[in-house]
Amino acid sequence: MINLPFKSNPKPRLIRLISPVFAGILIAGTAVNAWGQTPEINFKPIIRQTIEKAILPGYKNLADVANAQENHLAKLCEQPSEENLTKAQQAFSPLVGAWSGVEMYRIGPAIKNNRQEKLFFWPDRKSIGLRQVRKLIDTQDKTALTKETLPKKSVAVQGVLALEYVLFGKNSEMLATANPQSYRCNYGVSITRAIQTTAQEIIGDWSSPSGYAAVMLETGPTNPIYRSDAEVIQDLLRISSEMIQSTRDLKIQNTIKENPEKSKPKRAPFWRSNQTLHAYQNNLHAVEALFTKGGLAELTPRYAKSLSFELEQTNKFLRKLEQENIAWEKLVKQKESHETLAFTLIPLEGAHYIVSDLIPQKLGLSLGFNSLDGD
């Protein structure tokens, strides 16, 4: 058992239990050549593989799953019933998983035209977005029902959390008994189409001849963003680090607080649909996929192995809680499950340290600016 100089400490006062694999790589240190310099590495094949095997398939999956959700909602709109509402609600879980698999890619096309916020307006600290969604439903604003006009509205009313409120929010049970083609149901269909449109726009901006993939692959002094392939790898490591940090600090620690009595379960995303744990697991699977499918693991196999261990330890805790099938609001308030959630902070802290410090150091890189700093 060793203590590591992590940049931040979880509020729960827990003993840091570091895996033997993690401890071993700390002792191993950074590989250097005879002159004390990190050997030059050809990053370009890894960059290409990351784009083709991780990023683009992730967004295609999001578009496909949103289309499946649309089909279930459309059937519910045509034939309101308990069965069709259940199917539409069940289709929301794959959509949450698909979104959570690309949430980390807050670069290039995803941050253009507020697309990230259009897909996922969170955190909604003052419930501004929630009030806007409710107002649309209450006033039955018809301009929210077409794929041409909904994208022009607030980012908060056209993403996965807006759809969650349609399917699981106050009075959502009435979707089963409403008249065919009810406003709320058709608004849900409109949201699914907006999600597909945004996902396709992101794919287009990645894969067009002069798109972001080309920007990443054609680095150099005239490139407006990346002067070298190393800078691209830095960006990929940075977004991995931010995804782990966001899951740990903003999503888990900021929700569970110091004890069950002080916990704030509604600060977490997807609490209405009870998909919070599902989302967190897919956030971490996405980090893992960036290293395995994307190929970053090939750069630092030993560190990548330790990272996989820490992420799997976290997801093991999360799976255990998910299998209990308890509503998130109750789960966070129970002593035993609260302790389990607190324990996830330990491997997450280790995973974050590996990605933000150890791997960049080994590769001779520096992650620089973190978009979560100051949150």
Short mmCIF file of C-alpha atoms in Angstrom, two decimals:
data_model
loop_
_atom_site.label_atom_id
_atom_site.label_comp_id
_atom_site.label_asym_id
_atom_site.label_seq_id
_atom_site.Cartn_x
_atom_site.Cartn_y
_atom_site.Cartn_z
CA MET A 1 0.00 0.00 0.00
CA ILE A 2 1.53 3.31 -1.08
CA ASN A 3 0.48 6.91 -1.21
CA LEU A 4 0.83 8.74 -4.50
CA PRO A 5 1.18 12.49 -5.05
CA PHE A 6 -2.16 12.94 -6.80
CA LYS A 7 -3.14 16.44 -7.81
CA SER A 8 -6.47 16.30 -6.01
CA ASN A 9 -7.87 14.18 -3.22
CA PRO A 10 -11.43 12.83 -3.02
CA LYS A 11 -13.33 14.30 -0.11
CA PRO A 12 -14.15 10.91 1.45
CA ARG A 13 -11.22 10.03 3.70
CA LEU A 14 -10.30 6.70 2.16
CA ILE A 15 -7.07 4.72 2.19
CA ARG A 16 -5.52 4.66 -1.26
CA LEU A 17 -5.31 1.04 -2.35
CA ILE A 18 -3.14 1.02 -5.46
CA SER A 19 -2.99 -2.05 -7.66
CA PRO A 20 0.28 -4.01 -7.91
CA VAL A 21 0.28 -3.32 -11.64
CA PHE A 22 0.08 0.43 -11.02
CA ALA A 23 2.78 0.31 -8.34
CA GLY A 24 5.04 -1.61 -10.71
CA ILE A 25 4.86 0.94 -13.50
CA LEU A 26 5.72 3.74 -11.10
CA ILE A 27 8.95 1.94 -10.27
CA ALA A 28 9.67 1.23 -13.94
CA GLY A 29 9.89 4.92 -14.83
CA THR A 30 10.25 6.50 -18.26
CA ALA A 31 12.02 4.78 -21.12
CA VAL A 32 14.84 6.91 -22.48
CA ASN A 33 17.66 6.47 -24.94
CA ALA A 34 21.38 6.72 -24.29
CA TRP A 35 21.24 10.53 -24.36
CA GLY A 36 18.47 10.71 -21.74
CA GLN A 37 15.83 11.63 -24.35
CA THR A 38 12.53 9.95 -25.13
CA PRO A 39 12.91 8.05 -28.43
CA GLU A 40 11.06 9.58 -31.39
CA ILE A 41 7.76 7.84 -32.06
CA ASN A 42 5.69 7.68 -35.23
CA PHE A 43 2.30 8.83 -33.96
CA LYS A 44 0.48 9.13 -37.30
CA PRO A 45 -0.74 5.50 -37.60
CA ILE A 46 -2.19 5.77 -34.09
CA ILE A 47 -3.97 9.01 -34.97
CA ARG A 48 -5.48 7.48 -38.10
CA GLN A 49 -6.55 4.36 -36.23
CA THR A 50 -8.15 6.45 -33.49
CA ILE A 51 -10.23 8.40 -35.99
CA GLU A 52 -11.27 5.37 -38.05
CA LYS A 53 -11.77 2.79 -35.29
CA ALA A 54 -12.95 4.84 -32.30
CA ILE A 55 -14.24 8.33 -33.05
CA LEU A 56 -16.18 7.94 -36.31
CA PRO A 57 -17.78 4.57 -35.37
CA GLY A 58 -18.85 6.12 -32.06
CA TYR A 59 -20.76 8.94 -33.72
CA LYS A 60 -22.23 6.60 -36.34
CA ASN A 61 -23.50 4.42 -33.51
CA LEU A 62 -25.07 7.48 -31.86
CA ALA A 63 -26.91 8.37 -35.08
CA ASP A 64 -28.08 4.77 -35.57
CA VAL A 65 -29.30 4.37 -32.00
CA ALA A 66 -31.11 7.72 -32.15
CA ASN A 67 -32.84 6.48 -35.30
CA ALA A 68 -33.96 3.34 -33.44
CA GLN A 69 -35.26 5.53 -30.62
CA GLU A 70 -37.18 7.62 -33.16
CA ASN A 71 -38.87 4.52 -34.54
CA HIS A 72 -40.03 3.41 -31.09
CA LEU A 73 -41.33 6.88 -30.29
CA ALA A 74 -43.08 7.20 -33.63
CA LYS A 75 -44.94 3.96 -32.93
CA LEU A 76 -45.89 5.24 -29.49
CA CYS A 77 -47.22 8.43 -31.06
CA GLU A 78 -49.34 6.46 -33.52
CA GLN A 79 -50.53 3.86 -31.01
CA PRO A 80 -50.32 5.08 -27.40
CA SER A 81 -50.18 2.16 -24.97
CA GLU A 82 -48.33 0.94 -21.91
CA GLU A 83 -46.44 -1.58 -24.05
CA ASN A 84 -45.28 0.99 -26.59
CA LEU A 85 -44.30 3.45 -23.87
CA THR A 86 -42.23 0.75 -22.17
CA LYS A 87 -40.48 -0.05 -25.46
CA ALA A 88 -39.76 3.61 -26.10
CA GLN A 89 -38.36 3.98 -22.57
CA GLN A 90 -36.26 0.85 -22.93
CA ALA A 91 -34.79 2.22 -26.16
CA PHE A 92 -33.45 5.17 -24.17
CA SER A 93 -30.80 3.06 -22.44
CA PRO A 94 -28.86 2.28 -25.66
CA LEU A 95 -29.09 5.97 -26.56
CA VAL A 96 -27.54 6.95 -23.23
CA GLY A 97 -24.81 4.38 -23.81
CA ALA A 98 -24.13 5.64 -27.32
CA TRP A 99 -23.95 9.26 -26.21
CA SER A 100 -21.73 8.41 -23.24
CA GLY A 101 -19.39 6.66 -25.67
CA VAL A 102 -18.67 9.89 -27.56
CA GLU A 103 -19.11 12.44 -24.78
CA MET A 104 -15.36 12.64 -24.27
CA TYR A 105 -14.64 13.93 -27.80
CA ARG A 106 -14.99 17.60 -26.95
CA ILE A 107 -12.76 18.69 -29.82
CA GLY A 108 -13.14 20.06 -33.32
CA PRO A 109 -16.55 19.24 -34.83
CA ALA A 110 -18.19 18.51 -31.46
CA ILE A 111 -17.57 21.99 -30.09
CA LYS A 112 -18.45 23.77 -33.34
CA ASN A 113 -21.83 25.54 -33.29
CA ASN A 114 -22.45 24.38 -29.70
CA ARG A 115 -23.04 20.82 -30.86
CA GLN A 116 -21.81 19.29 -27.61
CA GLU A 117 -24.35 21.31 -25.64
CA LYS A 118 -27.08 20.55 -28.18
CA LEU A 119 -26.54 16.86 -27.52
CA PHE A 120 -25.98 17.11 -23.78
CA PHE A 121 -26.85 20.25 -21.84
CA TRP A 122 -25.27 19.39 -18.51
CA PRO A 123 -24.75 20.43 -15.79
CA ASP A 124 -27.94 22.45 -15.72
CA ARG A 125 -27.09 24.11 -12.41
CA LYS A 126 -30.04 26.52 -12.28
CA SER A 127 -32.51 24.22 -14.07
CA ILE A 128 -32.65 26.69 -16.95
CA GLY A 129 -32.82 23.94 -19.54
CA LEU A 130 -35.43 22.00 -17.60
CA ARG A 131 -37.68 25.06 -17.42
CA GLN A 132 -37.32 25.59 -21.16
CA VAL A 133 -38.29 21.98 -21.91
CA ARG A 134 -41.30 22.21 -19.62
CA LYS A 135 -42.39 25.48 -21.22
CA LEU A 136 -42.33 23.92 -24.70
CA ILE A 137 -44.52 21.08 -23.51
CA ASP A 138 -46.88 23.35 -21.57
CA THR A 139 -47.31 25.84 -24.43
CA GLN A 140 -47.14 23.17 -27.15
CA ASP A 141 -44.85 25.31 -29.24
CA LYS A 142 -45.18 23.84 -32.74
CA THR A 143 -41.82 25.24 -33.86
CA ALA A 144 -40.20 22.52 -31.74
CA LEU A 145 -41.75 19.79 -33.88
CA THR A 146 -39.68 20.02 -37.06
CA LYS A 147 -36.04 19.20 -37.71
CA GLU A 148 -35.66 22.57 -39.43
CA THR A 149 -36.86 24.72 -36.53
CA LEU A 150 -35.94 22.77 -33.37
CA PRO A 151 -32.15 23.10 -33.95
CA LYS A 152 -32.58 26.89 -33.99
CA LYS A 153 -33.93 26.86 -30.44
CA SER A 154 -32.02 26.73 -27.16
CA VAL A 155 -29.38 24.01 -26.95
CA ALA A 156 -31.13 22.73 -23.82
CA VAL A 157 -34.32 21.59 -25.57
CA GLN A 158 -32.90 19.29 -28.26
CA GLY A 159 -30.57 16.75 -26.62
CA VAL A 160 -30.63 13.49 -24.72
CA LEU A 161 -31.59 15.11 -21.40
CA ALA A 162 -34.55 16.89 -23.00
CA LEU A 163 -35.64 13.54 -24.40
CA GLU A 164 -35.19 11.96 -20.98
CA TYR A 165 -37.67 14.45 -19.53
CA VAL A 166 -40.16 13.68 -22.31
CA LEU A 167 -39.96 9.96 -21.58
CA PHE A 168 -39.44 9.92 -17.81
CA GLY A 169 -40.29 13.38 -16.44
CA LYS A 170 -43.42 14.65 -14.76
CA ASN A 171 -46.62 13.32 -16.39
CA SER A 172 -44.64 11.12 -18.82
CA GLU A 173 -46.91 8.20 -17.91
CA MET A 174 -49.67 10.00 -19.82
CA LEU A 175 -47.86 9.15 -23.07
CA ALA A 176 -49.44 5.70 -22.75
CA THR A 177 -52.99 7.05 -22.66
CA ALA A 178 -52.72 10.29 -24.66
CA ASN A 179 -54.51 10.85 -27.94
CA PRO A 180 -52.54 9.70 -30.99
CA GLN A 181 -49.94 12.24 -32.17
CA SER A 182 -49.86 14.08 -28.85
CA TYR A 183 -47.59 17.10 -28.65
CA ARG A 184 -45.27 15.62 -26.04
CA CYS A 185 -44.75 12.45 -28.04
CA ASN A 186 -44.11 14.29 -31.31
CA TYR A 187 -41.70 16.61 -29.52
CA GLY A 188 -39.80 13.50 -28.46
CA VAL A 189 -39.63 12.34 -32.07
CA SER A 190 -38.36 15.77 -33.08
CA ILE A 191 -35.59 15.55 -30.48
CA THR A 192 -34.42 12.18 -31.78
CA ARG A 193 -34.20 13.67 -35.29
CA ALA A 194 -32.23 16.63 -33.96
CA ILE A 195 -29.80 14.25 -32.26
CA GLN A 196 -29.34 12.35 -35.52
CA THR A 197 -28.79 15.58 -37.43
CA THR A 198 -26.17 16.81 -34.98
CA ALA A 199 -24.38 13.45 -34.98
CA GLN A 200 -24.32 13.41 -38.79
CA GLU A 201 -23.00 16.98 -38.89
CA ILE A 202 -20.17 15.97 -36.59
CA ILE A 203 -19.38 12.93 -38.75
CA GLY A 204 -19.39 15.13 -41.85
CA ASP A 205 -17.02 17.64 -40.30
CA TRP A 206 -14.66 14.85 -39.30
CA SER A 207 -14.61 12.98 -42.59
CA SER A 208 -14.89 15.64 -45.31
CA PRO A 209 -11.75 16.12 -47.46
CA SER A 210 -10.77 19.23 -45.50
CA GLY A 211 -12.35 18.05 -42.27
CA TYR A 212 -10.95 17.57 -38.80
CA ALA A 213 -9.46 14.16 -39.61
CA ALA A 214 -7.33 15.86 -42.25
CA VAL A 215 -6.37 18.54 -39.74
CA MET A 216 -5.18 15.86 -37.33
CA LEU A 217 -3.34 13.87 -39.97
CA GLU A 218 -1.73 16.75 -41.86
CA THR A 219 0.09 18.51 -39.05
CA GLY A 220 2.78 21.10 -39.64
CA PRO A 221 3.71 24.78 -39.49
CA THR A 222 0.73 25.81 -41.66
CA ASN A 223 -1.80 23.76 -39.70
CA PRO A 224 -4.04 26.17 -37.72
CA ILE A 225 -4.40 23.78 -34.76
CA TYR A 226 -1.70 21.11 -34.68
CA ARG A 227 1.93 21.85 -35.52
CA SER A 228 3.00 18.25 -34.92
CA ASP A 229 1.60 14.73 -34.52
CA ALA A 230 2.69 14.88 -30.89
CA GLU A 231 0.24 17.73 -30.31
CA VAL A 232 -2.58 15.54 -31.64
CA ILE A 233 -1.66 12.77 -29.20
CA GLN A 234 -1.56 15.36 -26.43
CA ASP A 235 -5.12 16.38 -27.30
CA LEU A 236 -6.34 12.78 -27.27
CA LEU A 237 -4.72 12.19 -23.90
CA ARG A 238 -6.18 15.46 -22.62
CA ILE A 239 -9.76 14.53 -23.50
CA SER A 240 -9.22 11.10 -21.93
CA SER A 241 -7.97 12.75 -18.77
CA GLU A 242 -10.93 15.16 -18.74
CA MET A 243 -13.44 12.32 -19.18
CA ILE A 244 -12.01 10.49 -16.18
CA GLN A 245 -11.86 13.70 -14.15
CA SER A 246 -15.42 14.66 -15.07
CA THR A 247 -16.73 11.22 -14.11
CA ARG A 248 -14.86 11.27 -10.83
CA ASP A 249 -15.25 14.88 -9.67
CA LEU A 250 -18.34 16.33 -11.35
CA LYS A 251 -20.51 13.26 -11.70
CA ILE A 252 -19.70 11.06 -8.70
CA GLN A 253 -17.95 13.08 -6.01
CA ASN A 254 -20.09 16.18 -6.52
CA THR A 255 -23.17 13.99 -6.13
CA ILE A 256 -22.31 11.69 -3.23
CA LYS A 257 -20.61 14.38 -1.08
CA GLU A 258 -19.16 13.35 2.29
CA ASN A 259 -22.00 11.09 3.44
CA PRO A 260 -25.45 9.86 2.39
CA GLU A 261 -27.22 12.64 4.29
CA LYS A 262 -25.38 15.35 2.36
CA SER A 263 -25.61 13.64 -1.04
CA LYS A 264 -27.30 15.39 -3.97
CA PRO A 265 -28.49 12.60 -6.32
CA LYS A 266 -30.29 14.96 -8.71
CA ARG A 267 -27.02 16.63 -9.62
CA ALA A 268 -26.13 13.51 -11.58
CA PRO A 269 -27.19 13.13 -15.21
CA PHE A 270 -29.90 10.63 -16.17
CA TRP A 271 -31.31 10.19 -12.67
CA ARG A 272 -34.90 10.33 -13.97
CA SER A 273 -34.41 7.32 -16.21
CA ASN A 274 -32.12 5.57 -13.69
CA GLN A 275 -29.42 5.38 -16.36
CA THR A 276 -26.76 7.20 -14.34
CA LEU A 277 -24.59 4.16 -13.63
CA HIS A 278 -25.02 2.97 -17.21
CA ALA A 279 -23.77 6.34 -18.47
CA TYR A 280 -20.73 6.36 -16.18
CA GLN A 281 -19.68 2.88 -17.26
CA ASN A 282 -19.90 3.85 -20.92
CA ASN A 283 -17.91 7.04 -20.26
CA LEU A 284 -15.09 4.86 -18.95
CA HIS A 285 -15.50 2.23 -21.68
CA ALA A 286 -14.94 5.09 -24.15
CA VAL A 287 -11.60 5.93 -22.53
CA GLU A 288 -10.64 2.27 -22.69
CA ALA A 289 -11.72 2.10 -26.37
CA LEU A 290 -9.55 5.09 -27.23
CA PHE A 291 -6.56 3.12 -26.01
CA THR A 292 -7.52 -0.30 -27.41
CA LYS A 293 -9.48 0.33 -30.61
CA GLY A 294 -7.76 3.66 -31.14
CA GLY A 295 -4.32 2.22 -30.53
CA LEU A 296 -2.99 4.55 -27.85
CA ALA A 297 -2.20 1.44 -25.81
CA GLU A 298 0.51 0.54 -28.34
CA LEU A 299 2.49 3.62 -27.31
CA THR A 300 2.76 2.69 -23.64
CA PRO A 301 1.64 -0.95 -23.22
CA ARG A 302 2.57 -1.21 -19.56
CA TYR A 303 0.85 2.01 -18.56
CA ALA A 304 -2.15 1.11 -20.70
CA LYS A 305 -2.44 -2.21 -18.90
CA SER A 306 -2.51 -0.43 -15.56
CA LEU A 307 -5.06 2.07 -16.88
CA SER A 308 -7.31 -0.78 -17.99
CA PHE A 309 -7.02 -2.32 -14.54
CA GLU A 310 -8.05 0.90 -12.78
CA LEU A 311 -10.97 1.53 -15.16
CA GLU A 312 -12.18 -2.05 -14.78
CA GLN A 313 -11.96 -1.78 -10.99
CA THR A 314 -14.22 1.26 -11.18
CA ASN A 315 -16.70 -0.38 -13.52
CA LYS A 316 -16.77 -3.46 -11.30
CA PHE A 317 -18.07 -1.27 -8.48
CA LEU A 318 -20.57 0.42 -10.79
CA ARG A 319 -21.83 -2.88 -12.23
CA LYS A 320 -22.36 -4.21 -8.72
CA LEU A 321 -24.55 -1.24 -7.88
CA GLU A 322 -26.43 -1.41 -11.18
CA GLN A 323 -27.29 -5.05 -10.60
CA GLU A 324 -29.04 -4.10 -7.37
CA ASN A 325 -31.64 -2.35 -9.56
CA ILE A 326 -32.31 0.42 -7.04
CA ALA A 327 -33.37 3.89 -8.12
CA TRP A 328 -30.39 6.26 -8.22
CA GLU A 329 -32.00 8.68 -5.76
CA LYS A 330 -32.32 5.92 -3.15
CA LEU A 331 -29.00 4.32 -3.99
CA VAL A 332 -26.99 7.43 -3.17
CA LYS A 333 -28.78 7.83 0.15
CA GLN A 334 -28.02 4.30 1.39
CA LYS A 335 -24.91 3.84 3.51
CA GLU A 336 -23.52 0.69 1.86
CA SER A 337 -24.06 1.82 -1.72
CA HIS A 338 -22.75 5.29 -0.85
CA GLU A 339 -19.54 3.67 0.40
CA THR A 340 -19.26 1.67 -2.81
CA LEU A 341 -19.58 4.85 -4.86
CA ALA A 342 -16.96 6.49 -2.66
CA PHE A 343 -14.56 3.60 -3.35
CA THR A 344 -14.83 4.24 -7.10
CA LEU A 345 -12.94 7.48 -6.50
CA ILE A 346 -9.79 5.50 -5.67
CA PRO A 347 -9.23 3.69 -8.99
CA LEU A 348 -10.52 6.74 -10.85
CA GLU A 349 -7.86 8.82 -9.16
CA GLY A 350 -5.26 6.28 -10.23
CA ALA A 351 -6.58 6.20 -13.80
CA HIS A 352 -6.50 9.98 -14.01
CA TYR A 353 -2.92 10.10 -12.75
CA ILE A 354 -1.82 7.56 -15.35
CA VAL A 355 -3.38 9.45 -18.26
CA SER A 356 -2.61 13.00 -17.17
CA ASP A 357 0.89 12.48 -15.75
CA LEU A 358 2.57 9.13 -16.33
CA ILE A 359 1.79 8.51 -19.99
CA PRO A 360 2.56 12.08 -21.14
CA GLN A 361 5.80 11.99 -19.17
CA LYS A 362 6.84 8.72 -20.79
CA LEU A 363 6.08 10.10 -24.25
CA GLY A 364 7.75 13.43 -23.57
CA LEU A 365 4.46 15.33 -23.84
CA SER A 366 2.58 17.91 -21.78
CA LEU A 367 -1.21 18.04 -21.68
CA GLY A 368 -1.35 21.75 -20.95
CA PHE A 369 -4.77 23.44 -20.66
CA ASN A 370 -7.57 21.43 -19.08
CA SER A 371 -11.07 22.63 -19.99
CA LEU A 372 -12.34 21.43 -16.58
CA ASP A 373 -9.97 23.66 -14.64
CA GLY A 374 -11.98 26.10 -12.59
CA ASP A 375 -15.19 24.05 -12.68
#
